[in-house]
Structure formats: C-alpha cells, structure tokens
PDB file of C-alpha atoms in Angstrom:
ATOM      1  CA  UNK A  12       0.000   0.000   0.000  1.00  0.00           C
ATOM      2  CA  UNK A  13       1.003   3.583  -0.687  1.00  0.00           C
ATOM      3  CA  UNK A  14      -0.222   6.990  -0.884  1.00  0.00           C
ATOM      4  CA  UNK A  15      -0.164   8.929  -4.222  1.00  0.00           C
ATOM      5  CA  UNK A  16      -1.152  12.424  -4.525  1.00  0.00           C
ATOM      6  CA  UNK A  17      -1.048  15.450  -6.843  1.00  0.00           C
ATOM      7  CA  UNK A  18      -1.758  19.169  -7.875  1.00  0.00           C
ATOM      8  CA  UNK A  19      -2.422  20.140 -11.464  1.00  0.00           C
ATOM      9  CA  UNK A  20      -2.780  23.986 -11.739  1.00  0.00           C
ATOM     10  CA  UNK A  21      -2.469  25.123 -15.716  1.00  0.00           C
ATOM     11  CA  UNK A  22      -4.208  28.112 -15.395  1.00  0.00           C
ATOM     12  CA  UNK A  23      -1.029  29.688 -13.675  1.00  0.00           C
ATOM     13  CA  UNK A  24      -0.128  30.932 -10.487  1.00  0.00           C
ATOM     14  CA  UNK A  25       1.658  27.676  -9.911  1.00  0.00           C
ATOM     15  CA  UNK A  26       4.560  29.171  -7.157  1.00  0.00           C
ATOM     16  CA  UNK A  27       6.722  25.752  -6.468  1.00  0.00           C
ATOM     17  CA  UNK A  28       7.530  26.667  -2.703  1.00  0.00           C
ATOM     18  CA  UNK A  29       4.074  26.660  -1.983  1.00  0.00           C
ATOM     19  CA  UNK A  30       3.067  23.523  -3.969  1.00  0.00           C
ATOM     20  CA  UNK A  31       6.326  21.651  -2.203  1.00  0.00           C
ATOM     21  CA  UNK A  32       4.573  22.410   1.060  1.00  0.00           C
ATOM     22  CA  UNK A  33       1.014  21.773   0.174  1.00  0.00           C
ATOM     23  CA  UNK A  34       2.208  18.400  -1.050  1.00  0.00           C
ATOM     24  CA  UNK A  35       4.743  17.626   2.019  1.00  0.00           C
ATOM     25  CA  UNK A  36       2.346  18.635   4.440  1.00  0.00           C
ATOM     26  CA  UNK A  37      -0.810  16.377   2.878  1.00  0.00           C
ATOM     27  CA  UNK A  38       1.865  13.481   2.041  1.00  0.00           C
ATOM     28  CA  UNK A  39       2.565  13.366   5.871  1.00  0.00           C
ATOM     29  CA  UNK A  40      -0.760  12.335   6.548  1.00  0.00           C
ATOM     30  CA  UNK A  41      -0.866   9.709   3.892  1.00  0.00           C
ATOM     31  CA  UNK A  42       2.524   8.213   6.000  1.00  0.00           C
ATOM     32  CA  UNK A  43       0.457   4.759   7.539  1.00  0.00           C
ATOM     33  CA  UNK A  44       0.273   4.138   3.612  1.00  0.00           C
ATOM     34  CA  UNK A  45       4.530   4.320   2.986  1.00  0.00           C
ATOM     35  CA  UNK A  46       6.174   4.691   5.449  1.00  0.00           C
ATOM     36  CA  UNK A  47       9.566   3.766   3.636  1.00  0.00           C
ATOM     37  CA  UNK A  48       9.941   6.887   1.442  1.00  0.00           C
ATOM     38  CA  UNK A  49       8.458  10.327   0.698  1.00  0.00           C
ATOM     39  CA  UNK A  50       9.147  12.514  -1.777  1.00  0.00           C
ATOM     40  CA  UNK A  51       7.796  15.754  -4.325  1.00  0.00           C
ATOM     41  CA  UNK A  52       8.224  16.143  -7.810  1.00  0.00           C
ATOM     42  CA  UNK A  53       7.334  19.423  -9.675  1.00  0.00           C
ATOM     43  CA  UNK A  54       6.523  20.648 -13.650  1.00  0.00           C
ATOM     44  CA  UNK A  55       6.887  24.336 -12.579  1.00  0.00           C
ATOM     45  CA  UNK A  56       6.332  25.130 -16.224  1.00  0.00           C
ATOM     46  CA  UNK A  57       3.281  22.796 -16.715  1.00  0.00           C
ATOM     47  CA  UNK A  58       1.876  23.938 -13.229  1.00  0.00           C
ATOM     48  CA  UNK A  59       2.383  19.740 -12.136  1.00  0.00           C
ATOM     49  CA  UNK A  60       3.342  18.656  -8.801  1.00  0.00           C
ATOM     50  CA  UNK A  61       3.445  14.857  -7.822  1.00  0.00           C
ATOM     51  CA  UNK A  62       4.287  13.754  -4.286  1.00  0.00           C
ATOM     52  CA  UNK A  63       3.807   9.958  -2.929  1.00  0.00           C
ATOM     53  CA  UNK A  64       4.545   7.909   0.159  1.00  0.00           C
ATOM     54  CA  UNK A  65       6.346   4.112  -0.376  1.00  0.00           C
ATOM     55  CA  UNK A  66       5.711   1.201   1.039  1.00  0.00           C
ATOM     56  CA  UNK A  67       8.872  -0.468  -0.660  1.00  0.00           C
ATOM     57  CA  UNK A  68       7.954  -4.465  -1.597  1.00  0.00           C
ATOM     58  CA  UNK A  69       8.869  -5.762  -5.335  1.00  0.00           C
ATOM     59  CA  UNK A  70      12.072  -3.318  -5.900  1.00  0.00           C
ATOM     60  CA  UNK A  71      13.732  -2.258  -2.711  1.00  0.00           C
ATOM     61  CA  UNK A  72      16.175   0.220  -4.454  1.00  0.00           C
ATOM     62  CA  UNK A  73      16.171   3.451  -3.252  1.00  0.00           C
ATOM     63  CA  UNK A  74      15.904   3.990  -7.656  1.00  0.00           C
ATOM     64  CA  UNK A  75      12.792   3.020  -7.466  1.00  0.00           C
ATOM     65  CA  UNK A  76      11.096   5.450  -4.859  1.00  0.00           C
ATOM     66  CA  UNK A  77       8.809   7.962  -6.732  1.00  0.00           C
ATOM     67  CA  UNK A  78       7.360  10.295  -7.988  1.00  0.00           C
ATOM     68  CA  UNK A  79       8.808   8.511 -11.237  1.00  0.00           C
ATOM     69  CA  UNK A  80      10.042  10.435 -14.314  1.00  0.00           C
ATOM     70  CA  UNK A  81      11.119   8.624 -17.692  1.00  0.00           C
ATOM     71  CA  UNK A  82      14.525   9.130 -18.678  1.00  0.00           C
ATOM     72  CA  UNK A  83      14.034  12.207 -20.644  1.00  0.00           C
ATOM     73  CA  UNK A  84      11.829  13.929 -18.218  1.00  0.00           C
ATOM     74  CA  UNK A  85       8.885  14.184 -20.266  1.00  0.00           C
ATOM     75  CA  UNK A  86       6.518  11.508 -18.562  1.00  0.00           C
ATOM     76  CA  UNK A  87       5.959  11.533 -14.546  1.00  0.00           C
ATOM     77  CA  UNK A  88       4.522   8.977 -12.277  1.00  0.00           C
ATOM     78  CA  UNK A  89       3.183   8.581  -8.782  1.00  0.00           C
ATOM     79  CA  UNK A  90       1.219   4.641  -8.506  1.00  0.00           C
ATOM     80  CA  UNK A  91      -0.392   2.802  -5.507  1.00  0.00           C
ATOM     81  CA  UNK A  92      -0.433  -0.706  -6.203  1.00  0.00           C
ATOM     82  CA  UNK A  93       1.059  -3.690  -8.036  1.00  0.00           C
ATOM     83  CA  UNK A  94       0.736  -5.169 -11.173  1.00  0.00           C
ATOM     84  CA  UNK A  95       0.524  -8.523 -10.897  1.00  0.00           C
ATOM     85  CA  UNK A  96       1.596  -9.177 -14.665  1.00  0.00           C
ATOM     86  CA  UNK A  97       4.628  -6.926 -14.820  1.00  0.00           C
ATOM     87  CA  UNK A  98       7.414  -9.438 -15.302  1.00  0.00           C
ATOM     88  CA  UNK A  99       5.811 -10.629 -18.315  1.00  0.00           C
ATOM     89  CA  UNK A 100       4.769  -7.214 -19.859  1.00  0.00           C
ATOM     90  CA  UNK A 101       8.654  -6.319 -19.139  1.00  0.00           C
ATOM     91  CA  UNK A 102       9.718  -8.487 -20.942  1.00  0.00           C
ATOM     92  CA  UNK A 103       7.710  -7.813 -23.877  1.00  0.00           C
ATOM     93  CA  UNK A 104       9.184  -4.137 -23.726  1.00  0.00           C
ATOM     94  CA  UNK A 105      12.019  -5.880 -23.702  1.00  0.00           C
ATOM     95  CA  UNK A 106      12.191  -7.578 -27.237  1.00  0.00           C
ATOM     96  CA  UNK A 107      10.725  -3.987 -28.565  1.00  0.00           C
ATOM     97  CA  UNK A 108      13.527  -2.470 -27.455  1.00  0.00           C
ATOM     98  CA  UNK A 109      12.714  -0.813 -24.334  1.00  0.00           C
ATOM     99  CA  UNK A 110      15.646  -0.615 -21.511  1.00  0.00           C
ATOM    100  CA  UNK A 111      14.947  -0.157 -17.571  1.00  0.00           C
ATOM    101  CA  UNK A 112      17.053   1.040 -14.449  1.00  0.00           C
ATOM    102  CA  UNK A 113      15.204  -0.920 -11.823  1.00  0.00           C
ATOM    103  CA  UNK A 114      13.247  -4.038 -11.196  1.00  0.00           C
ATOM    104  CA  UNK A 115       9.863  -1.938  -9.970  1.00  0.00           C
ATOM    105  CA  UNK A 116       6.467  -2.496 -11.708  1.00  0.00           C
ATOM    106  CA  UNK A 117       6.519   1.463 -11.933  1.00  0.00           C
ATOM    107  CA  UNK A 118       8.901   1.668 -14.688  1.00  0.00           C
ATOM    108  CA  UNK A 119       7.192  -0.520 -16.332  1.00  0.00           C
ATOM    109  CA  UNK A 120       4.066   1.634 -16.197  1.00  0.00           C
ATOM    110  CA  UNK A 121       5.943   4.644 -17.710  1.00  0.00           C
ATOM    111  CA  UNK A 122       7.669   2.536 -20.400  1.00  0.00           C
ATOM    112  CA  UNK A 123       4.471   0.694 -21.248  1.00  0.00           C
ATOM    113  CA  UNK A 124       2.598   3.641 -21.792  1.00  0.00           C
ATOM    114  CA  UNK A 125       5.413   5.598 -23.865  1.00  0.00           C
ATOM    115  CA  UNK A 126       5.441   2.236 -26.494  1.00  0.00           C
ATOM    116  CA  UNK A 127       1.529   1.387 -26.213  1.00  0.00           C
ATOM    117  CA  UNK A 128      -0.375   4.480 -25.217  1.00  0.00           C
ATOM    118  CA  UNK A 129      -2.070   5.114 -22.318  1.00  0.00           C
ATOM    119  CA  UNK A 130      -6.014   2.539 -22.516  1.00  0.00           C
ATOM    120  CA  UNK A 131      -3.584  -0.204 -25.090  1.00  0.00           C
ATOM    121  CA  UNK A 132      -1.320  -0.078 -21.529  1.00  0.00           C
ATOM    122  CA  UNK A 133      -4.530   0.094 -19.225  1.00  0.00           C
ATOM    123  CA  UNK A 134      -6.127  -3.248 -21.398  1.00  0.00           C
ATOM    124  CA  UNK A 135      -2.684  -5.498 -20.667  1.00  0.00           C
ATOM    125  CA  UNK A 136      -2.645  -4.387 -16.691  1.00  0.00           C
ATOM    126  CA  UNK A 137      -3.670  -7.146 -14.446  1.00  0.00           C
ATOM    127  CA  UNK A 138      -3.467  -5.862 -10.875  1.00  0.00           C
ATOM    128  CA  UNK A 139      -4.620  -3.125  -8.225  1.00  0.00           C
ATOM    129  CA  UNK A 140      -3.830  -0.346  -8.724  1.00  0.00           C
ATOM    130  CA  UNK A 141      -4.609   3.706  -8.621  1.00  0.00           C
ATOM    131  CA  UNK A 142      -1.745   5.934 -10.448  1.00  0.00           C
ATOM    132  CA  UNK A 143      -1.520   9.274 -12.302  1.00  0.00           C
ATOM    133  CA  UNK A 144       0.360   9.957 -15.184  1.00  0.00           C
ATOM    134  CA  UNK A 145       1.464  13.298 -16.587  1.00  0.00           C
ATOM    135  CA  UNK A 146       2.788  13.545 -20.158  1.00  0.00           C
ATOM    136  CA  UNK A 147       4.733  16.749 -20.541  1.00  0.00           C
ATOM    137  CA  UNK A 148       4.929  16.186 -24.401  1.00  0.00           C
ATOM    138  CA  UNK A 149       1.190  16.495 -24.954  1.00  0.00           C
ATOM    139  CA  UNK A 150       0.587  18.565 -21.605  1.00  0.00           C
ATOM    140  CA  UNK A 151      -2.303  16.173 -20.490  1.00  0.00           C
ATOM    141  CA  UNK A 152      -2.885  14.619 -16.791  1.00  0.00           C
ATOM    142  CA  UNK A 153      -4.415  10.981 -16.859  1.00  0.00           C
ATOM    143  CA  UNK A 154      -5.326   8.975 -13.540  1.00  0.00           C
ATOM    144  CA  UNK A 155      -6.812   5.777 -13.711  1.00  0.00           C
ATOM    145  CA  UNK A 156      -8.412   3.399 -11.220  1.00  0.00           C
ATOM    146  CA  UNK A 157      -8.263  -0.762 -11.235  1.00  0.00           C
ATOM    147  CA  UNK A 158     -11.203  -2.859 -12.510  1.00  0.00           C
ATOM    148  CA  UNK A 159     -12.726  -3.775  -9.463  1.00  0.00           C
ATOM    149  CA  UNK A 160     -11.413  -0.458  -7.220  1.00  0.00           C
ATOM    150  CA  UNK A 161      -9.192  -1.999  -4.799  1.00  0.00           C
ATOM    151  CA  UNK A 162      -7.319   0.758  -4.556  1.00  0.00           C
ATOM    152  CA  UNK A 163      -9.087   4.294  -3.966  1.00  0.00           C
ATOM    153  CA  UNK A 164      -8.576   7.419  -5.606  1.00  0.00           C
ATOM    154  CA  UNK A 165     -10.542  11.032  -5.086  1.00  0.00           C
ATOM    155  CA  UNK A 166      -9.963  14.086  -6.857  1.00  0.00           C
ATOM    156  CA  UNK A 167     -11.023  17.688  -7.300  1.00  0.00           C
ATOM    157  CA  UNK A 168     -11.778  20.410  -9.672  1.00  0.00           C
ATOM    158  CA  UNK A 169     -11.253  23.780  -9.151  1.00  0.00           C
ATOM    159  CA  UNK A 170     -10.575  26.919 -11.351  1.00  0.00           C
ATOM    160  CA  UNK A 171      -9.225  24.933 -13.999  1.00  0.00           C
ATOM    161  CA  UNK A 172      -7.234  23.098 -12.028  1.00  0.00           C
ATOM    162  CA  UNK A 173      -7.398  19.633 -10.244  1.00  0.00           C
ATOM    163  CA  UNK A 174      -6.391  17.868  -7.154  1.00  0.00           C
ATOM    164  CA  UNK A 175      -5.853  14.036  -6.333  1.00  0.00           C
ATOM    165  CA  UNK A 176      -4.825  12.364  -3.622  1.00  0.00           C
ATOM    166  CA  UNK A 177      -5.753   8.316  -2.113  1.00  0.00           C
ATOM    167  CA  UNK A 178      -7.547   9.799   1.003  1.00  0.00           C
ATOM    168  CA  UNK A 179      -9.767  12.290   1.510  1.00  0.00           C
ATOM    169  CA  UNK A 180      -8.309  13.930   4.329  1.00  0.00           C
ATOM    170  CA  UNK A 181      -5.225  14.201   2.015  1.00  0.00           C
ATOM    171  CA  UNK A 182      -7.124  16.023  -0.607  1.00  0.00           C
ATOM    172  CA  UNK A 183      -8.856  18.731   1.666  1.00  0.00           C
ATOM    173  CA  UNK A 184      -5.202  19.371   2.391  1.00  0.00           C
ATOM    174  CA  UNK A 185      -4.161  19.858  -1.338  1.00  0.00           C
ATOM    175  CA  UNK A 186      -7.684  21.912  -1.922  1.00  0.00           C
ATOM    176  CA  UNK A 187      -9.111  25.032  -0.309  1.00  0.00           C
ATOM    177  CA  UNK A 188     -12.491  22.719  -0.383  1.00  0.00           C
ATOM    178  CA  UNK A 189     -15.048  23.669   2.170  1.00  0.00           C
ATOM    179  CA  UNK A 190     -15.551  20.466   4.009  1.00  0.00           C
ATOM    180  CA  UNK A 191     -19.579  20.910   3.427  1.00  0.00           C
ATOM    181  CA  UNK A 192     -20.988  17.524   3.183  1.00  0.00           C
ATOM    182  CA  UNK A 193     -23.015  16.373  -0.116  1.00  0.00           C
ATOM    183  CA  UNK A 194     -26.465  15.608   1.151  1.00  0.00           C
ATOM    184  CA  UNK A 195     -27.108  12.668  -1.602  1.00  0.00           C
ATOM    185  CA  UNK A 196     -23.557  11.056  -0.644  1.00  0.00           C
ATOM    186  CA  UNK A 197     -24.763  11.274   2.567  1.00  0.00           C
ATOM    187  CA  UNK A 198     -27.970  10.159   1.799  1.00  0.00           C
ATOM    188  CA  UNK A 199     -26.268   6.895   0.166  1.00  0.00           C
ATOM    189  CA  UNK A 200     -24.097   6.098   3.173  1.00  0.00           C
ATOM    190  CA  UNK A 201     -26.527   5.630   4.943  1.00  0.00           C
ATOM    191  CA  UNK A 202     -28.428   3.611   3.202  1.00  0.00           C
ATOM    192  CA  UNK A 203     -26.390   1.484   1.558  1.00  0.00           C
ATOM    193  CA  UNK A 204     -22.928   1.638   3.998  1.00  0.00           C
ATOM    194  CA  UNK A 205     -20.849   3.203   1.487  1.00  0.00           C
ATOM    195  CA  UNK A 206     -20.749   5.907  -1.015  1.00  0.00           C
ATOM    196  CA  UNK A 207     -21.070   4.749  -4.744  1.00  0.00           C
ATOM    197  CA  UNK A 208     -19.221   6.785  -6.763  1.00  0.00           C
ATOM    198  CA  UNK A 209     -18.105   9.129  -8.274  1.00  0.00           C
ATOM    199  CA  UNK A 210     -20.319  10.757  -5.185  1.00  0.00           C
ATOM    200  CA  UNK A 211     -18.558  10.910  -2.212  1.00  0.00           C
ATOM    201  CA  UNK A 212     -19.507  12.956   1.627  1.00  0.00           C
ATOM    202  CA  UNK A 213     -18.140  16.097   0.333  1.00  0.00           C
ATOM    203  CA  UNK A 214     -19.464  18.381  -2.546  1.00  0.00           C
ATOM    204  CA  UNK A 215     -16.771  19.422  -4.397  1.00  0.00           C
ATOM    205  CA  UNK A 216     -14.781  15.972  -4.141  1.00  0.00           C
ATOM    206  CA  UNK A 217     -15.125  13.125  -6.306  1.00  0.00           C
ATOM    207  CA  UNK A 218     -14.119   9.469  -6.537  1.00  0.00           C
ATOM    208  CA  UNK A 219     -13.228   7.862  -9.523  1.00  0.00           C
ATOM    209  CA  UNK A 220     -14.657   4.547 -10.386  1.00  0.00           C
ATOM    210  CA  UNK A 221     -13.529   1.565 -10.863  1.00  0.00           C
ATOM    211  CA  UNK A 222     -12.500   0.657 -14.534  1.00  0.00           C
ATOM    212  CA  UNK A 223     -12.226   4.286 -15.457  1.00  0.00           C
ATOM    213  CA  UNK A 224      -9.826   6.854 -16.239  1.00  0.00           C
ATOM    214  CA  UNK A 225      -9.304  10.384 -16.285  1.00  0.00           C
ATOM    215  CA  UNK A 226      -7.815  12.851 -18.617  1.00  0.00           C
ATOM    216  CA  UNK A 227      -7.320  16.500 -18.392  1.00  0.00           C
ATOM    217  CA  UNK A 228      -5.717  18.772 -20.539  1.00  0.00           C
ATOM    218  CA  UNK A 229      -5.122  22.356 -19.964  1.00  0.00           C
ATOM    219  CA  UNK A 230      -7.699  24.658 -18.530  1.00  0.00           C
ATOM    220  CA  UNK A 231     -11.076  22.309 -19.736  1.00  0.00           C
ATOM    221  CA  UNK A 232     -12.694  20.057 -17.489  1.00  0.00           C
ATOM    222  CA  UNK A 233     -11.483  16.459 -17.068  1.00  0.00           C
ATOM    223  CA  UNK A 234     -13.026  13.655 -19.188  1.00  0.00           C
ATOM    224  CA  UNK A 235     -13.696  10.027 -17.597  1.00  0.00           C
ATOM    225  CA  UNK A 236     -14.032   7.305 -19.645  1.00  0.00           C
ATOM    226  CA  UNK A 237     -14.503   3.652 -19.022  1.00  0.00           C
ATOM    227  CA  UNK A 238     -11.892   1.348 -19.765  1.00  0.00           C
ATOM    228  CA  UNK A 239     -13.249  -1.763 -18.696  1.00  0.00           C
ATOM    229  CA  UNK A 240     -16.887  -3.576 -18.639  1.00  0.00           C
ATOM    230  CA  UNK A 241     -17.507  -6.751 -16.797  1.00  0.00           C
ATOM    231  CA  UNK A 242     -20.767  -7.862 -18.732  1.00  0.00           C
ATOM    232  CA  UNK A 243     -19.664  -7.160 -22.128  1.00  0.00           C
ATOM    233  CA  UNK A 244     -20.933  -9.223 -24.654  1.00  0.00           C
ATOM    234  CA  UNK A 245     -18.460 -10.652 -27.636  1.00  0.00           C
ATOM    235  CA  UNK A 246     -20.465  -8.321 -30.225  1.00  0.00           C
ATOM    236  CA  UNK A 247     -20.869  -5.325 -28.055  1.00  0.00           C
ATOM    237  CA  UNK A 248     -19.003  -2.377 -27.838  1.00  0.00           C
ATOM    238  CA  UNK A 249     -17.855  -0.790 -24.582  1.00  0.00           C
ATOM    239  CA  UNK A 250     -19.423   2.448 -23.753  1.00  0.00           C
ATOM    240  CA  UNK A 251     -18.000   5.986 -22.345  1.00  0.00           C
TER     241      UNK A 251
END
C-alpha cells in the first residue's frame, strides 16, 4: 500500500515553494500508507506537482522510490499498487527495445505507456492499482483506477485546475475545499454503507470509479471514460 497524490494547476499561479509544502504537508498524513519513502516532484512550467509515500515491496532500491520520471523527463509517475503481470509485460518491452534502471512495476508503467499508449497499456494491466500519469509532451494529466477499485482514488476540480490524492483527508489538504458535506452522498451512506461513486460525503470531491480513467488537458474540465466492462458481450461495444 502507498499513498499517491497530486496538484495540477495550468491556469497559472503555480509558485513551487508553496506547492512543495502543500504536497509535504498532505503526504505526511498519507505516512500509515509508505512509510519507507516520501518525496515531491514538480513541472513548474506545466503547473504539475506529484508527491507519494512508499511502502517499498517488489524493488527495494532506493531507484525506485517515486514520484517517477522517464529518462528524458517528459513523462511523470506517482502509482499505488502492483501489477501482478509486470514481469511478463517487461519483458515484452524488452524484445521492442525498451531498456529499464530498476526491477519496480513502476517503470514498467511509464515505459508501457510511452510504447503502447495510455487505454492499449490500461487493457494489458492485471493488478490493483490507482496511479496518475502526466505527459509533458502532450501537456495532459491521466489517472486511472483498477477494474474492481481496490485501490481508492478522489480528486477535485477547481478553477481549472485539479487535485488528487488516495484519502480524503489528504485532498482537503491539497484543496481550499469547504468540508460541506453532499447531502445525496450522505444520503447513500446511509443507506447502503458506502458511497457509490463518483459521489462521495463532500461536494466538491469526487471518486473515480472503478474501470475508469481520467484525462485533463489544460484549462477544460477532465473527461472520464470507461476502460473496462464486466458484462460485455463478444459483439458489443464498450461504452464511455
């Protein structure tokens, strides 16, 4: 288990300093998650700042601790999880020509989605997992979310900006959010002893669901689409 959490501010005003502490401060409470590593990446230019907490198990290598950048810099990572299949989709990198520094399932993420593209890499993942991926090439944010949601993931949008973090209390640290609860989510705790989402107790916060991902680019709203559909049938198409 680890924490992952995020700012991405393109409308400007991004001051690092600031972001470093808004991340530091919210990543401390996300420390019961990783408690072997902590640390802040920032995309002053792109208005980007990853942070992320470690709980070190596959790859102890202090190489390994994130947030993740590919070896030119353009792609960033911060993941919670583990891919169960990694070895194998490795090696397949591998024979296309793809080289790696460590022995983490989190390179494999970033190289994987440089060769495939981001839903081709989402389709081969087999796993639990909650990540966000920032491709400074194309300037667009994704997160994505496991098939069955194992691993949790809540977000905000603000002023043309968005927040993420894998607990809530982490994200009204991020986010100047009012902490004003949502009377439906509310409603829907309490009669059903959870939260369905993307609703969650707080107006203003979302969760994504399970199967989906999330892509922003710029200053427009975030896009969700589904990436994965339990009941399909051979000669139907999955929907948005």
């Amino acid at each position: 288990m680890c924490g992952i959490l995020g700012i991405y501010q393109p409308a400007g005003g991004f001051d690092p300093s600031t972001v470093e502490r808004r991340l530091s401060e919210a990543a401390l409470l996300l420390a019961h998650r990783g408690p072997d590593a902590s640390g802040v990446s920032l995309l002053p230019e792109d208005g980007v700042g990853f942070g992320h907490r470690r709980l070190a198990i596959l790859d102890l290598d202090s190489r390994a601790n994130q947030p993740m950048a590919s070896a030119d810099g353009s792609i960033l990572l911060t993941f919670n999880g583990e891919i169960y299949n990694f070895r194998a989709l490795r090696l397949e990198l591998e024979k296309q020509g793809c080289s790696f520094k460590t022995e983490s399932d989190s390179e494999v993420l970033i190289e994987g989605y440089r060769r495939w593209g981001f839903e081709a890499l989402l389709s081969r993942l087999a796993g639990m997992f909650s990540f966000a991926l920032y491709d400074a090439r194309d300037k667009r944010l994704f997160l994505a979310r496991d098939r069955a949601g194992k691993k949790p993931l809540f977000y905000s949008e603000q002023g043309g900006g968005l927040q993420f973090c894998s607990e809530l209390r982490g994200l009204l640290r991020l986010s100047p959010i009012s902490k004003e609860l949502d009377p439906a989510g509310l409603d829907a705790y309490l009669s059903l002893k959870f939260t369905p989402p993307p609703r969650t107790l707080f107006k203003g916060i979302s969760k994504l669901p399970p199967g989906h991902y999330l892509q922003k680019k710029g200053n427009g709203g975030a896009s969700i689409k589904r990436y994965w559909q339990p009941f399909l049938n051979k000669t139907q198409e999955p929907s948005s």
